[in-house]
PDB file of C-alpha atoms in Angstrom:
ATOM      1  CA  UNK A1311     -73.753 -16.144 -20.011  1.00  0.00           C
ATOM      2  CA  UNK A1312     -75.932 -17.266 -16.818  1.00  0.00           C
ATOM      3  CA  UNK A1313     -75.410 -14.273 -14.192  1.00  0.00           C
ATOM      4  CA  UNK A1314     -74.459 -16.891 -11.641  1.00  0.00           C
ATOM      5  CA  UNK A1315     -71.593 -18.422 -13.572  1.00  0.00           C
ATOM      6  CA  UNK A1316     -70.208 -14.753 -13.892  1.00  0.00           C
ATOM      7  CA  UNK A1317     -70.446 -14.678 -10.387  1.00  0.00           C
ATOM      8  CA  UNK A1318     -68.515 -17.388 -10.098  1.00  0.00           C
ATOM      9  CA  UNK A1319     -65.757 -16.796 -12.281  1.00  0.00           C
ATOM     10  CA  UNK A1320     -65.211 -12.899 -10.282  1.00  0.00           C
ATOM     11  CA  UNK A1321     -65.376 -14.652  -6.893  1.00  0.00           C
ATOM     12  CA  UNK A1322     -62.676 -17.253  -7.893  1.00  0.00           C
ATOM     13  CA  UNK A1323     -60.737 -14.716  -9.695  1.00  0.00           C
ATOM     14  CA  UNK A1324     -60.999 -12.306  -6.391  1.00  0.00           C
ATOM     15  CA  UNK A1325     -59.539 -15.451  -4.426  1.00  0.00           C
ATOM     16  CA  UNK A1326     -56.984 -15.969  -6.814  1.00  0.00           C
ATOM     17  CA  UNK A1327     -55.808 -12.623  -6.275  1.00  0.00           C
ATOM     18  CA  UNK A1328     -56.253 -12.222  -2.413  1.00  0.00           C
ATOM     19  CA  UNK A1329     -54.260 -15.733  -2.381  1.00  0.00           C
ATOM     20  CA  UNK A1330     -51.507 -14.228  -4.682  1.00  0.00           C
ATOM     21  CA  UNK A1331     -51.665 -11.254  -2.534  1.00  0.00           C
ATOM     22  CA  UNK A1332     -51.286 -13.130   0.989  1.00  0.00           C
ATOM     23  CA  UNK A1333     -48.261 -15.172  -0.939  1.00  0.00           C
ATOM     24  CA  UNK A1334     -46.582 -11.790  -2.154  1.00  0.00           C
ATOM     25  CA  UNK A1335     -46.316 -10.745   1.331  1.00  0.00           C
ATOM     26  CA  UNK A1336     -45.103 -13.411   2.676  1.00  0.00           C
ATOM     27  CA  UNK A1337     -41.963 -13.236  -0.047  1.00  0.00           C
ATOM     28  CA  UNK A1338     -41.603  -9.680   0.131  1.00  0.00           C
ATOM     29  CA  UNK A1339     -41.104  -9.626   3.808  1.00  0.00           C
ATOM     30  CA  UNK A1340     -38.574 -12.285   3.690  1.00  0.00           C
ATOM     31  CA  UNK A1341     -36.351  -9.856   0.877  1.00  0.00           C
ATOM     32  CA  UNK A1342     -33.493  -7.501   2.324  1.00  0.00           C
ATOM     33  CA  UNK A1343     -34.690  -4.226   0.801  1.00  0.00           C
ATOM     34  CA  UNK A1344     -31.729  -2.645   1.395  1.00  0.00           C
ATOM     35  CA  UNK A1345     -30.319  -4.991  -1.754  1.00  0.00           C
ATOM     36  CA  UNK A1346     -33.076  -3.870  -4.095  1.00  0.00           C
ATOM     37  CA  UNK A1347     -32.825  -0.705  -6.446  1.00  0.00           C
ATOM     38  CA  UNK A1348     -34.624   2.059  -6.328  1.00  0.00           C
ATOM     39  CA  UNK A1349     -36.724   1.297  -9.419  1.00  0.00           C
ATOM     40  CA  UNK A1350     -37.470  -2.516  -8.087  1.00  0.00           C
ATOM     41  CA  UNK A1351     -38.990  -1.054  -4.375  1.00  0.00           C
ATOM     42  CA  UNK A1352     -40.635   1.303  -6.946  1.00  0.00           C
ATOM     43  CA  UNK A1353     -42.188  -1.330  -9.178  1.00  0.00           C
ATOM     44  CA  UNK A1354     -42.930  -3.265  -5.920  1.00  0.00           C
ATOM     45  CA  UNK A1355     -45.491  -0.788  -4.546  1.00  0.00           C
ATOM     46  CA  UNK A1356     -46.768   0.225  -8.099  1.00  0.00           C
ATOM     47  CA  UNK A1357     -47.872  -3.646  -8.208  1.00  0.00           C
ATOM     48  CA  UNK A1358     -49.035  -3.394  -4.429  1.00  0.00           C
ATOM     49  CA  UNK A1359     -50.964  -0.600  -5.302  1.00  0.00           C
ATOM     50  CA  UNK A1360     -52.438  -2.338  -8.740  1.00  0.00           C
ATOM     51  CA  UNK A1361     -53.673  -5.116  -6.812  1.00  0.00           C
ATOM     52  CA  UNK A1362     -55.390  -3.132  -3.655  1.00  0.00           C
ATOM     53  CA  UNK A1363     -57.300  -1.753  -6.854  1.00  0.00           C
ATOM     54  CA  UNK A1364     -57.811  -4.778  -8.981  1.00  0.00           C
ATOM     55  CA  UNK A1365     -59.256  -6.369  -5.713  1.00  0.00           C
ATOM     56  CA  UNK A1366     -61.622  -3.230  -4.784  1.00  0.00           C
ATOM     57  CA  UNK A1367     -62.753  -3.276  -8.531  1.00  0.00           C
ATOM     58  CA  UNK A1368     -63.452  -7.020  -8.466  1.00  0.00           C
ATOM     59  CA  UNK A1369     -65.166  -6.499  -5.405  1.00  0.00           C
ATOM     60  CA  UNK A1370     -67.579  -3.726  -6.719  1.00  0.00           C
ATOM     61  CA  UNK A1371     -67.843  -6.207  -9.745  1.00  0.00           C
ATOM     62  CA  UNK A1372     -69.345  -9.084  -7.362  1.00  0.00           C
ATOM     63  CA  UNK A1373     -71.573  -6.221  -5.555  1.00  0.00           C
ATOM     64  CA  UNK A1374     -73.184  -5.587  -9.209  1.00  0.00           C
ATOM     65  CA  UNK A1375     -73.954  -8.394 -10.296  1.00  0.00           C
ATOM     66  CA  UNK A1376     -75.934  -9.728  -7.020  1.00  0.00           C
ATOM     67  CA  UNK A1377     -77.958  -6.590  -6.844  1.00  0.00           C
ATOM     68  CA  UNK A1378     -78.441  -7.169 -10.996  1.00  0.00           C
ATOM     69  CA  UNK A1379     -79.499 -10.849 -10.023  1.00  0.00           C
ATOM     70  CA  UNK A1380     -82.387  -9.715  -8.709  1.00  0.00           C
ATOM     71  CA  UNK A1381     -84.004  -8.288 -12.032  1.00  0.00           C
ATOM     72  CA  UNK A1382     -81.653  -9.809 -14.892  1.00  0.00           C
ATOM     73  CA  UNK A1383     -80.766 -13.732 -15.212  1.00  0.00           C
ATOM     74  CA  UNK A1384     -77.286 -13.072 -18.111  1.00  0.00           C
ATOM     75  CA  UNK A1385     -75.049 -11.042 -18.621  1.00  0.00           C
ATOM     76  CA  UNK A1386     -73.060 -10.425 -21.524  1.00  0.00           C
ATOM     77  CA  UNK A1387     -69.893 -12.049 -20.528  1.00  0.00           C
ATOM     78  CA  UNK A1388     -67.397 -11.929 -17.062  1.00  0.00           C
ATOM     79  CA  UNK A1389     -64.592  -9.880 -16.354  1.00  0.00           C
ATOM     80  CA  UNK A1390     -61.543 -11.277 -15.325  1.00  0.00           C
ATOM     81  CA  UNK A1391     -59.503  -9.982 -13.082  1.00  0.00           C
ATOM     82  CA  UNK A1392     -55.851 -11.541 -12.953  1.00  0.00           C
ATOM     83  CA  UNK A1393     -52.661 -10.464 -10.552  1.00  0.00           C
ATOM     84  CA  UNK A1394     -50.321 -10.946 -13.205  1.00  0.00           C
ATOM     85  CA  UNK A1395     -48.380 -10.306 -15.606  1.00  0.00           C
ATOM     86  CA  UNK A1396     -48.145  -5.982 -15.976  1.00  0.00           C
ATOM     87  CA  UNK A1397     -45.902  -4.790 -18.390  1.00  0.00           C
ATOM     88  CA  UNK A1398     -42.979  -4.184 -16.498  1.00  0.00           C
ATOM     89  CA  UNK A1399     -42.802  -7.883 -15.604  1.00  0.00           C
ATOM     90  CA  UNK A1400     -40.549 -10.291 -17.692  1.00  0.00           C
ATOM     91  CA  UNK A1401     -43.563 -12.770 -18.478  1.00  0.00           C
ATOM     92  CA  UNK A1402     -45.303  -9.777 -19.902  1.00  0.00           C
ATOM     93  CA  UNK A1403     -42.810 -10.000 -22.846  1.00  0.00           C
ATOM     94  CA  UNK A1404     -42.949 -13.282 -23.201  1.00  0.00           C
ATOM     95  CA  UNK A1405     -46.783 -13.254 -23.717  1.00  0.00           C
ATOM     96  CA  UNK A1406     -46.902 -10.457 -25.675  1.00  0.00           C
ATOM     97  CA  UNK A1407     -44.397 -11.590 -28.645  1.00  0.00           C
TER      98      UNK A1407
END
């Protein structure tokens, strides 16, 4: 795979995720989170904190492959980074049967 297209592919993933991110917010400061269980505002941050990460490890992803640019023109193949689903979340079932 051409370096640049896995560039691509990480910097639209990384926007997928900052958008999903900025959308998330939005919702989750509209909830009452004094209706929410304990193991809901739990699962809430778990994903908040999942994403901060997925989005610092896409980052560091896009860093590496401009500085390999310089010296390499493929790669093997892209990672993809995607916001959802983790296995706690109902479409994570449904995928996985």
């Amino acid at each position: 795979m051409w370096i640049q297209d896995a560039l691509a592919i990480a910097r639209a993933d990384l926007a997928r995720i900052a958008r999903y991110v900025e959308r998330r917010e939005r919702f989750l400061d509209a909830l009452d989170w004094s209706m929410l269980s304990d193991a809901q505002a739990r699962q809430s941050a778990m994903l908040d904190e999942l994403l901060a990460e997925d989005l610092a490890e896409g980052q560091n992803y896009v860093d590496w492959l401009v500085e390999r640019m310089t010296t390499h023109l493929t790669v093997p193949g892209a990672l993809r980074f995607a916001p959802h689903p983790r296995p706690w979340h109902a479409e994570w079932i449904t995928l996985a049967d």
